[in-house]
Amino acid sequence: METPINAFCFDGNVISCDKYGEGHINQTYLVVTDKGKRYIMQRLNSFVFKDCHGLMNNVSSVTSFLSKKYSDPRRSLHLVPTLQGTDWHVDHEGYYWRVYDFIEGSTCLQMARSKEDFFNSAAAFGGFQAALIDFPASTLVETIPNFHNTPARYQQFKKSLKENAAGRAEEVEEEIHFILSREEDAVYLQERLEKGILPLRVTHNDTKLNNVLLDENTGEALCIIDLDTVMPGLVAYDFGDSIRFGASTGAEDEKDLSKIEMDLDLFKAYCEGFIPACPGLTSEEIRSLPYGAKIITLENALRFLMDYIDGDTYYKIAHPVQNLDRARTQIKLVMDMESKFHEMQEICNSYISL
Ligand code: ADP
Ligand code: GN1
Ligand code: MG
């Protein structure tokens, strides 16, 4: 793929530009110059994001809002301008490109090394909520409509089953059955949102552990990254997605399902970091957190399985059954969360002040 390195104001001459990171969506490159400066350059996935212009407006306003709140430049993402002075570049094929300063001295984890790592990531995601509490939410476009509307995901899933585009549905009947058997459970959050019981906040919506950078020396969280899905949402989904990914005892695509569990100690550590850092959570919001964990895990199981059935059109894959492997870990996690649900509720509810 041709990369538009001449479009951006890099400090020095570019000496390398290589694929980088573990994200499932965008094409990410590490750019290095002869002055030793490093950058993250990304081509947005226009299949996933239909309104890249609106998305970049969101990212541009959120990053400039956050950079005013933090004196340390490593605490927020910083967009590098193009030679024209814009925050992004559109190439001749219509693809959107952006460049961030590389956050030096940071580390990005695929799995927590300790409870402290997970606690630190939780405090950072809670702090992200706090930092955006006065952000003008109405200026944000919805970069993926109904992104975490789980009942709407079920409708998409059923459509995919009917179309069976890659002819794989017969092969995964057991997994399909599991997803369909939990359809009623999936409405809990959306229903409470529609009834006005749960409020919308400006949320991140993709709170995986690898979307936060930690200080490589102290392990403290430095910066929340991957702001493509920052939009109004429910706090339970942000909480839940972190649990889904970071409290799992195995990788998202682990083939050996006996290695997959939701670790209650990690769950507890996340609550300790996240709940106190989140400003003004209502009792209903706190009560909704364990549901967030289960429902977003179910939603991810559905989305991975749907992509497998569709023929792998959405997520990047490294081998032909990776989406199915991912769906299976998520199903195992949902079952494990169901068996631990009462304990999860007790831990969360202990934060409700009487
Ligand atoms: P995707 O949407 O595909 O997940 P991300 O924006 O999360 O893309 O970026 C992919 C990876 O690139 C991250 O997981 C992280 O390792 C790295 N990364 C992204 N931005 C930066 C940055 N500013 N500094 C250092 N590493 C970064
Ligand atoms: C994608 O971009 P990345 O890899 O951080 C996806 C999330 C999924 C996640 C599963 C825009 O996140 O919704 O939960 O993969 N992002 C988008 O790992 O669809
Ligand atoms: Mg990411």
Tab-separated table of C-alpha atoms and ligand atoms in Angstrom:
chain	number	residue	atom	x	y	z
A	1	MET	CA	0.000	0.000	0.000
A	2	GLU	CA	1.297	3.454	-0.852
A	3	THR	CA	1.692	5.580	2.281
A	4	PRO	CA	1.355	9.373	2.065
A	5	ILE	CA	4.482	10.218	4.057
A	6	ASN	CA	5.034	13.373	2.040
A	7	ALA	CA	1.702	14.797	3.128
A	8	PHE	CA	2.569	15.335	6.822
A	9	CYS	CA	4.875	17.717	8.705
A	10	PHE	CA	7.306	15.177	10.150
A	11	ASP	CA	10.342	16.437	12.039
A	12	GLY	CA	13.166	15.095	9.828
A	13	ASN	CA	13.278	12.758	6.839
A	14	VAL	CA	11.347	9.524	7.052
A	15	ILE	CA	13.726	6.541	7.269
A	16	SER	CA	11.182	3.803	7.942
A	17	CYS	CA	7.437	3.189	7.870
A	18	ASP	CA	6.349	-0.274	9.029
A	19	LYS	CA	3.098	-1.938	10.028
A	20	TYR	CA	2.550	-1.703	13.752
A	21	GLY	CA	0.305	-2.806	16.628
A	22	GLU	CA	-2.493	-5.274	17.229
A	23	GLY	CA	-5.598	-3.243	16.344
A	24	HIS	CA	-8.353	-5.106	14.473
A	25	ILE	CA	-9.633	-2.156	12.443
A	26	ASN	CA	-7.297	0.498	11.022
A	27	GLN	CA	-3.993	0.126	9.149
A	28	THR	CA	-1.397	1.369	11.604
A	29	TYR	CA	2.239	2.230	10.796
A	30	LEU	CA	5.197	3.287	12.884
A	31	VAL	CA	7.067	6.097	11.138
A	32	VAL	CA	10.650	6.954	12.162
A	33	THR	CA	12.673	9.957	10.968
A	34	ASP	CA	16.416	10.552	10.744
A	35	LYS	CA	16.084	12.842	13.776
A	36	GLY	CA	14.938	9.857	15.845
A	37	LYS	CA	11.332	11.117	16.030
A	38	ARG	CA	8.620	8.452	15.969
A	39	TYR	CA	5.010	8.729	14.855
A	40	ILE	CA	1.894	6.586	14.521
A	41	MET	CA	0.356	6.935	11.050
A	42	GLN	CA	-3.051	5.383	10.374
A	43	ARG	CA	-5.271	4.771	7.395
A	44	LEU	CA	-8.857	4.676	8.551
A	45	ASN	CA	-10.973	1.674	7.717
A	46	SER	CA	-13.645	3.148	5.466
A	47	PHE	CA	-15.657	-0.086	5.388
A	48	VAL	CA	-16.123	0.206	9.158
A	49	PHE	CA	-16.364	3.994	9.360
A	50	LYS	CA	-18.767	5.347	6.752
A	51	ASP	CA	-18.266	8.982	7.801
A	52	CYS	CA	-14.482	9.397	8.089
A	53	HIS	CA	-14.810	13.169	7.842
A	54	GLY	CA	-17.156	13.294	10.847
A	55	LEU	CA	-14.935	10.832	12.689
A	56	MET	CA	-11.852	12.995	12.168
A	57	ASN	CA	-13.758	16.064	13.334
A	58	ASN	CA	-14.617	14.133	16.523
A	59	VAL	CA	-11.015	13.028	17.046
A	60	SER	CA	-9.667	16.479	16.340
A	61	SER	CA	-11.988	18.187	18.818
A	62	VAL	CA	-11.607	15.524	21.543
A	63	THR	CA	-7.790	15.510	21.319
A	64	SER	CA	-7.546	19.296	21.435
A	65	PHE	CA	-10.036	19.429	24.346
A	66	LEU	CA	-8.048	16.830	26.309
A	67	SER	CA	-4.641	18.341	25.576
A	68	LYS	CA	-5.816	21.557	27.264
A	69	LYS	CA	-6.659	19.578	30.423
A	70	TYR	CA	-3.254	17.913	30.809
A	71	SER	CA	0.045	19.754	31.150
A	72	ASP	CA	2.014	16.546	30.374
A	73	PRO	CA	1.893	16.040	26.561
A	74	ARG	CA	2.112	12.254	27.024
A	75	ARG	CA	-1.356	12.268	28.623
A	76	SER	CA	-3.264	12.975	25.437
A	77	LEU	CA	-3.001	12.139	21.754
A	78	HIS	CA	-1.648	14.885	19.520
A	79	LEU	CA	-2.420	15.040	15.801
A	80	VAL	CA	0.450	16.027	13.510
A	81	PRO	CA	-0.711	18.475	10.813
A	82	THR	CA	-0.405	17.994	7.073
A	83	LEU	CA	1.635	20.402	4.940
A	84	GLN	CA	-1.687	22.181	4.256
A	85	GLY	CA	-2.229	22.649	7.990
A	86	THR	CA	-5.142	20.220	8.241
A	87	ASP	CA	-5.487	17.444	10.844
A	88	TRP	CA	-5.859	14.684	8.266
A	89	HIS	CA	-5.069	13.825	4.672
A	90	VAL	CA	-7.363	12.295	2.067
A	91	ASP	CA	-5.457	10.336	-0.620
A	92	HIS	CA	-6.366	10.052	-4.311
A	93	GLU	CA	-8.395	6.906	-3.603
A	94	GLY	CA	-10.436	8.739	-0.961
A	95	TYR	CA	-8.797	7.058	2.062
A	96	TYR	CA	-8.374	9.133	5.225
A	97	TRP	CA	-4.954	9.246	6.889
A	98	ARG	CA	-3.838	10.766	10.189
A	99	VAL	CA	-0.627	10.944	12.182
A	100	TYR	CA	-0.123	11.077	15.956
A	101	ASP	CA	3.057	11.809	17.877
A	102	PHE	CA	4.292	8.484	19.236
A	103	ILE	CA	3.850	8.450	23.001
A	104	GLU	CA	7.423	7.678	24.054
A	105	GLY	CA	8.296	5.655	27.136
A	106	SER	CA	4.954	3.883	26.991
A	107	THR	CA	3.906	0.290	26.744
A	108	CYS	CA	0.768	-1.255	25.287
A	109	LEU	CA	-0.327	-4.558	26.842
A	110	GLN	CA	-2.355	-7.366	25.296
A	111	MET	CA	-2.813	-8.872	28.743
A	112	ALA	CA	-2.415	-7.443	32.255
A	113	ARG	CA	0.881	-8.493	33.876
A	114	SER	CA	-0.569	-7.891	37.332
A	115	LYS	CA	-3.649	-6.623	39.166
A	116	GLU	CA	-1.896	-3.233	39.400
A	117	ASP	CA	-1.737	-2.932	35.607
A	118	PHE	CA	-5.438	-3.575	35.383
A	119	PHE	CA	-6.223	-1.226	38.256
A	120	ASN	CA	-4.162	1.478	36.519
A	121	SER	CA	-5.986	0.998	33.234
A	122	ALA	CA	-9.303	1.207	35.095
A	123	ALA	CA	-8.358	4.467	36.772
A	124	ALA	CA	-7.404	5.826	33.346
A	125	PHE	CA	-10.697	4.855	31.697
A	126	GLY	CA	-12.607	6.274	34.670
A	127	GLY	CA	-10.457	9.407	34.457
A	128	PHE	CA	-11.305	9.647	30.752
A	129	GLN	CA	-14.980	9.906	31.727
A	130	ALA	CA	-14.084	12.588	34.251
A	131	ALA	CA	-12.015	14.568	31.745
A	132	LEU	CA	-14.835	14.570	29.196
A	133	ILE	CA	-17.624	15.411	31.635
A	134	ASP	CA	-17.861	18.977	30.297
A	135	PHE	CA	-17.220	18.085	26.643
A	136	PRO	CA	-20.055	19.328	24.370
A	137	ALA	CA	-21.543	15.932	23.516
A	138	SER	CA	-23.924	17.340	20.900
A	139	THR	CA	-20.953	18.219	18.645
A	140	LEU	CA	-19.980	14.552	18.254
A	141	VAL	CA	-21.166	12.552	15.267
A	142	GLU	CA	-22.122	8.914	15.804
A	143	THR	CA	-19.211	7.275	13.965
A	144	ILE	CA	-20.935	3.870	13.897
A	145	PRO	CA	-24.706	4.162	14.361
A	146	ASN	CA	-26.111	1.752	16.977
A	147	PHE	CA	-22.565	0.623	17.795
A	148	HIS	CA	-23.517	-0.784	21.207
A	149	ASN	CA	-27.218	-1.217	20.678
A	150	THR	CA	-27.145	-4.948	21.391
A	151	PRO	CA	-30.773	-5.653	20.343
A	152	ALA	CA	-30.014	-3.973	16.994
A	153	ARG	CA	-26.938	-6.224	16.709
A	154	TYR	CA	-29.268	-9.200	17.026
A	155	GLN	CA	-31.262	-7.963	14.049
A	156	GLN	CA	-28.040	-7.685	11.984
A	157	PHE	CA	-27.040	-11.167	13.151
A	158	LYS	CA	-30.334	-12.695	12.005
A	159	LYS	CA	-29.965	-11.004	8.633
A	160	SER	CA	-26.468	-12.469	8.258
A	161	LEU	CA	-27.774	-15.907	9.181
A	162	LYS	CA	-30.391	-15.652	6.462
A	163	GLU	CA	-27.890	-14.483	3.856
A	164	ASN	CA	-25.228	-17.007	4.951
A	165	ALA	CA	-22.844	-15.248	2.540
A	166	ALA	CA	-19.846	-17.526	3.034
A	167	GLY	CA	-21.890	-20.714	3.426
A	168	ARG	CA	-20.521	-21.262	6.935
A	169	ALA	CA	-23.672	-21.088	9.065
A	170	GLU	CA	-24.239	-24.877	9.099
A	171	GLU	CA	-20.759	-25.381	10.501
A	172	VAL	CA	-21.377	-23.196	13.570
A	173	GLU	CA	-24.878	-24.189	14.636
A	174	GLU	CA	-23.895	-24.692	18.261
A	175	GLU	CA	-22.439	-21.175	18.543
A	176	ILE	CA	-25.451	-19.677	16.730
A	177	HIS	CA	-27.753	-21.454	19.138
A	178	PHE	CA	-25.870	-20.034	22.122
A	179	ILE	CA	-26.115	-16.459	20.836
A	180	LEU	CA	-29.831	-16.778	20.051
A	181	SER	CA	-30.538	-18.319	23.454
A	182	ARG	CA	-29.324	-15.127	25.177
A	183	GLU	CA	-31.342	-12.657	23.091
A	184	GLU	CA	-33.657	-11.701	25.949
A	185	ASP	CA	-30.717	-10.999	28.280
A	186	ALA	CA	-29.259	-8.587	25.744
A	187	VAL	CA	-32.031	-5.980	26.063
A	188	TYR	CA	-31.331	-4.992	29.686
A	189	LEU	CA	-29.169	-1.932	29.020
A	190	GLN	CA	-30.918	-0.640	25.906
A	191	GLU	CA	-34.292	-0.887	27.632
A	192	ARG	CA	-33.031	1.077	30.647
A	193	LEU	CA	-31.525	3.688	28.351
A	194	GLU	CA	-34.827	4.093	26.486
A	195	LYS	CA	-36.776	4.373	29.746
A	196	GLY	CA	-34.411	7.104	30.962
A	197	ILE	CA	-33.146	5.001	33.887
A	198	LEU	CA	-29.573	5.044	32.574
A	199	PRO	CA	-28.068	8.313	31.293
A	200	LEU	CA	-25.956	8.870	28.191
A	201	ARG	CA	-22.424	10.110	28.781
A	202	VAL	CA	-19.529	10.781	26.434
A	203	THR	CA	-17.994	7.313	26.429
A	204	HIS	CA	-15.025	5.681	24.716
A	205	ASN	CA	-16.849	2.554	23.518
A	206	ASP	CA	-13.724	0.455	22.835
A	207	THR	CA	-12.046	0.164	26.228
A	208	LYS	CA	-9.720	-2.758	25.609
A	209	LEU	CA	-6.502	-2.899	27.597
A	210	ASN	CA	-4.550	-2.334	24.371
A	211	ASN	CA	-6.316	1.005	23.942
A	212	VAL	CA	-4.493	2.509	26.921
A	213	LEU	CA	-0.773	3.225	27.065
A	214	LEU	CA	1.039	2.685	30.379
A	215	ASP	CA	4.290	4.298	31.504
A	216	GLU	CA	6.961	1.696	30.750
A	217	ASN	CA	8.819	2.480	33.987
A	218	THR	CA	6.093	3.019	36.564
A	219	GLY	CA	3.216	1.053	34.989
A	220	GLU	CA	0.903	4.020	35.589
A	221	ALA	CA	-1.574	4.769	32.835
A	222	LEU	CA	-0.505	7.591	30.563
A	223	CYS	CA	-2.947	7.956	27.739
A	224	ILE	CA	-6.211	6.580	26.391
A	225	ILE	CA	-5.932	5.970	22.656
A	226	ASP	CA	-8.176	4.752	19.802
A	227	LEU	CA	-10.713	7.561	19.968
A	228	ASP	CA	-12.607	6.557	16.803
A	229	THR	CA	-15.702	5.500	18.704
A	230	VAL	CA	-15.872	8.284	21.295
A	231	MET	CA	-19.557	9.228	21.242
A	232	PRO	CA	-22.544	9.331	23.564
A	233	GLY	CA	-23.029	5.930	25.229
A	234	LEU	CA	-23.613	4.000	28.425
A	235	VAL	CA	-20.897	3.729	31.039
A	236	ALA	CA	-21.769	0.039	31.527
A	237	TYR	CA	-20.446	-0.775	28.053
A	238	ASP	CA	-17.123	0.957	28.745
A	239	PHE	CA	-16.776	-0.856	32.043
A	240	GLY	CA	-17.878	-4.127	30.485
A	241	ASP	CA	-15.575	-4.065	27.484
A	242	SER	CA	-12.543	-3.633	29.734
A	243	ILE	CA	-13.639	-6.642	31.786
A	244	ARG	CA	-14.333	-8.716	28.674
A	245	PHE	CA	-10.818	-8.257	27.361
A	246	GLY	CA	-8.645	-7.547	30.385
A	247	ALA	CA	-10.167	-9.783	33.075
A	248	SER	CA	-10.043	-12.791	30.763
A	249	THR	CA	-7.371	-15.320	31.681
A	250	GLY	CA	-6.543	-15.946	28.024
A	251	ALA	CA	-6.134	-14.203	24.698
A	252	GLU	CA	-9.188	-13.113	22.722
A	253	ASP	CA	-8.428	-15.780	20.097
A	254	GLU	CA	-7.202	-18.562	22.409
A	255	LYS	CA	-8.015	-21.988	20.949
A	256	ASP	CA	-7.778	-23.854	24.236
A	257	LEU	CA	-11.017	-22.831	25.922
A	258	SER	CA	-9.986	-24.444	29.202
A	259	LYS	CA	-7.660	-21.434	29.581
A	260	ILE	CA	-10.535	-18.926	29.379
A	261	GLU	CA	-12.188	-17.568	32.499
A	262	MET	CA	-13.243	-14.208	33.856
A	263	ASP	CA	-10.923	-13.638	36.804
A	264	LEU	CA	-12.882	-12.239	39.770
A	265	ASP	CA	-9.755	-10.737	41.372
A	266	LEU	CA	-9.115	-8.788	38.200
A	267	PHE	CA	-12.806	-7.818	38.123
A	268	LYS	CA	-12.473	-6.466	41.643
A	269	ALA	CA	-9.269	-4.582	40.818
A	270	TYR	CA	-10.994	-2.961	37.839
A	271	CYS	CA	-13.923	-1.841	40.015
A	272	GLU	CA	-11.486	-0.307	42.513
A	273	GLY	CA	-9.831	1.732	39.786
A	274	PHE	CA	-12.839	2.616	37.646
A	275	ILE	CA	-15.823	3.311	39.900
A	276	PRO	CA	-14.241	5.941	42.186
A	277	ALA	CA	-12.584	7.658	39.198
A	278	CYS	CA	-15.865	7.981	37.295
A	279	PRO	CA	-17.643	11.172	38.221
A	280	GLY	CA	-21.074	10.951	39.827
A	281	LEU	CA	-22.186	7.448	38.895
A	282	THR	CA	-25.807	6.905	39.887
A	283	SER	CA	-26.874	3.799	41.836
A	284	GLU	CA	-28.581	2.507	38.698
A	285	GLU	CA	-25.380	2.948	36.704
A	286	ILE	CA	-23.372	1.038	39.304
A	287	ARG	CA	-25.991	-1.700	39.320
A	288	SER	CA	-25.756	-1.875	35.527
A	289	LEU	CA	-21.989	-2.570	35.451
A	290	PRO	CA	-22.055	-6.393	35.760
A	291	TYR	CA	-24.752	-6.437	33.057
A	292	GLY	CA	-22.425	-4.321	30.930
A	293	ALA	CA	-19.700	-6.957	31.265
A	294	LYS	CA	-21.963	-9.815	30.278
A	295	ILE	CA	-23.842	-8.008	27.505
A	296	ILE	CA	-20.801	-6.541	25.760
A	297	THR	CA	-19.110	-9.953	25.845
A	298	LEU	CA	-22.218	-11.456	24.298
A	299	GLU	CA	-22.246	-8.627	21.750
A	300	ASN	CA	-18.618	-9.331	20.828
A	301	ALA	CA	-19.340	-13.061	20.535
A	302	LEU	CA	-22.189	-12.188	18.177
A	303	ARG	CA	-20.064	-9.753	16.145
A	304	PHE	CA	-17.116	-12.153	15.735
A	305	LEU	CA	-19.429	-15.019	14.811
A	306	MET	CA	-21.362	-12.786	12.405
A	307	ASP	CA	-18.112	-11.768	10.709
A	308	TYR	CA	-17.118	-15.415	10.374
A	309	ILE	CA	-20.508	-16.175	8.796
A	310	ASP	CA	-20.246	-13.112	6.526
A	311	GLY	CA	-16.831	-14.264	5.259
A	312	ASP	CA	-14.497	-12.067	7.374
A	313	THR	CA	-15.336	-8.664	5.976
A	314	TYR	CA	-14.999	-6.527	9.137
A	315	TYR	CA	-12.134	-7.530	11.455
A	316	LYS	CA	-8.540	-8.089	10.408
A	317	ILE	CA	-7.723	-11.783	10.578
A	318	ALA	CA	-4.382	-13.579	10.647
A	319	HIS	CA	-5.785	-17.016	9.754
A	320	PRO	CA	-9.068	-18.384	8.358
A	321	VAL	CA	-10.780	-19.405	11.621
A	322	GLN	CA	-9.604	-16.543	13.809
A	323	ASN	CA	-13.035	-14.915	14.014
A	324	LEU	CA	-14.551	-18.243	15.039
A	325	ASP	CA	-11.842	-18.722	17.676
A	326	ARG	CA	-12.611	-15.233	18.949
A	327	ALA	CA	-16.358	-15.931	19.069
A	328	ARG	CA	-15.741	-19.117	21.053
A	329	THR	CA	-13.645	-17.401	23.735
A	330	GLN	CA	-16.342	-14.784	24.122
A	331	ILE	CA	-19.035	-17.460	24.512
A	332	LYS	CA	-16.918	-19.203	27.142
A	333	LEU	CA	-16.520	-15.886	28.967
A	334	VAL	CA	-20.269	-15.229	28.905
A	335	MET	CA	-20.902	-18.650	30.455
A	336	ASP	CA	-18.263	-18.027	33.097
A	337	MET	CA	-19.703	-14.594	33.900
A	338	GLU	CA	-23.138	-16.150	34.260
A	339	SER	CA	-21.790	-18.550	36.865
A	340	LYS	CA	-20.099	-15.677	38.740
A	341	PHE	CA	-22.805	-13.072	38.217
A	342	HIS	CA	-23.925	-12.932	41.811
A	343	GLU	CA	-20.367	-12.244	43.023
A	344	MET	CA	-19.883	-9.616	40.308
A	345	GLN	CA	-23.052	-7.898	41.498
A	346	GLU	CA	-21.978	-7.996	45.139
A	347	ILE	CA	-18.629	-6.410	44.302
A	348	CYS	CA	-20.225	-3.605	42.263
A	349	ASN	CA	-23.118	-2.988	44.613
A	350	SER	CA	-20.712	-2.453	47.517
A	351	TYR	CA	-19.913	0.896	45.837
A	352	ILE	CA	-23.498	2.125	46.130
A	353	SER	CA	-23.617	4.541	49.021
A	354	LEU	CA	-26.527	3.962	51.339
B	1	ADP	P1	-7.171	0.197	15.939
B	1	ADP	O1	-8.372	1.076	15.819
B	1	ADP	O2	-6.900	-0.546	14.703
B	1	ADP	O3	-7.259	-0.655	17.160
B	1	ADP	P2	-5.364	1.928	17.452
B	1	ADP	O4	-5.607	3.396	17.313
B	1	ADP	O5	-5.812	1.279	18.690
B	1	ADP	O6	-5.925	1.195	16.134
B	1	ADP	O7	-3.773	1.716	17.276
B	1	ADP	C1	-3.200	0.420	17.140
B	1	ADP	C2	-2.008	0.281	18.082
B	1	ADP	O8	-1.018	1.276	17.782
B	1	ADP	C3	-2.330	0.486	19.565
B	1	ADP	O9	-2.837	-0.660	20.176
B	1	ADP	C4	-0.961	0.908	20.113
B	1	ADP	O10	-0.118	-0.214	20.295
B	1	ADP	C5	-0.371	1.728	18.977
B	1	ADP	N1	-0.569	3.188	19.128
B	1	ADP	C6	-1.603	3.922	18.665
B	1	ADP	N2	-1.440	5.232	18.918
B	1	ADP	C7	-0.234	5.349	19.544
B	1	ADP	C8	0.541	6.468	20.042
B	1	ADP	N3	0.127	7.726	19.892
B	1	ADP	N4	1.747	6.205	20.628
B	1	ADP	C9	2.199	4.919	20.753
B	1	ADP	N5	1.522	3.841	20.299
B	1	ADP	C10	0.319	4.035	19.701
B	2	GN1	C1	-12.182	-3.626	17.546
B	2	GN1	O1	-10.056	-1.335	16.944
B	2	GN1	P1	-9.908	-2.287	18.059
B	2	GN1	O2	-9.095	-3.476	17.709
B	2	GN1	O3	-9.432	-1.551	19.286
B	2	GN1	C2	-13.622	-3.131	17.498
B	2	GN1	C3	-14.265	-3.232	18.882
B	2	GN1	C4	-14.216	-4.683	19.340
B	2	GN1	C5	-12.765	-5.148	19.341
B	2	GN1	C6	-12.643	-6.599	19.699
B	2	GN1	C7	-14.498	0.056	15.706
B	2	GN1	O4	-11.415	-2.799	18.381
B	2	GN1	O5	-15.621	-2.821	18.828
B	2	GN1	O6	-14.761	-4.814	20.625
B	2	GN1	O7	-12.164	-4.952	18.031
B	2	GN1	N1	-13.674	-1.740	17.050
B	2	GN1	C8	-14.569	-1.353	16.123
B	2	GN1	O8	-11.327	-6.883	20.027
B	2	GN1	O9	-15.408	-2.112	15.644
B	3	MG	MG	-7.237	-0.223	19.182
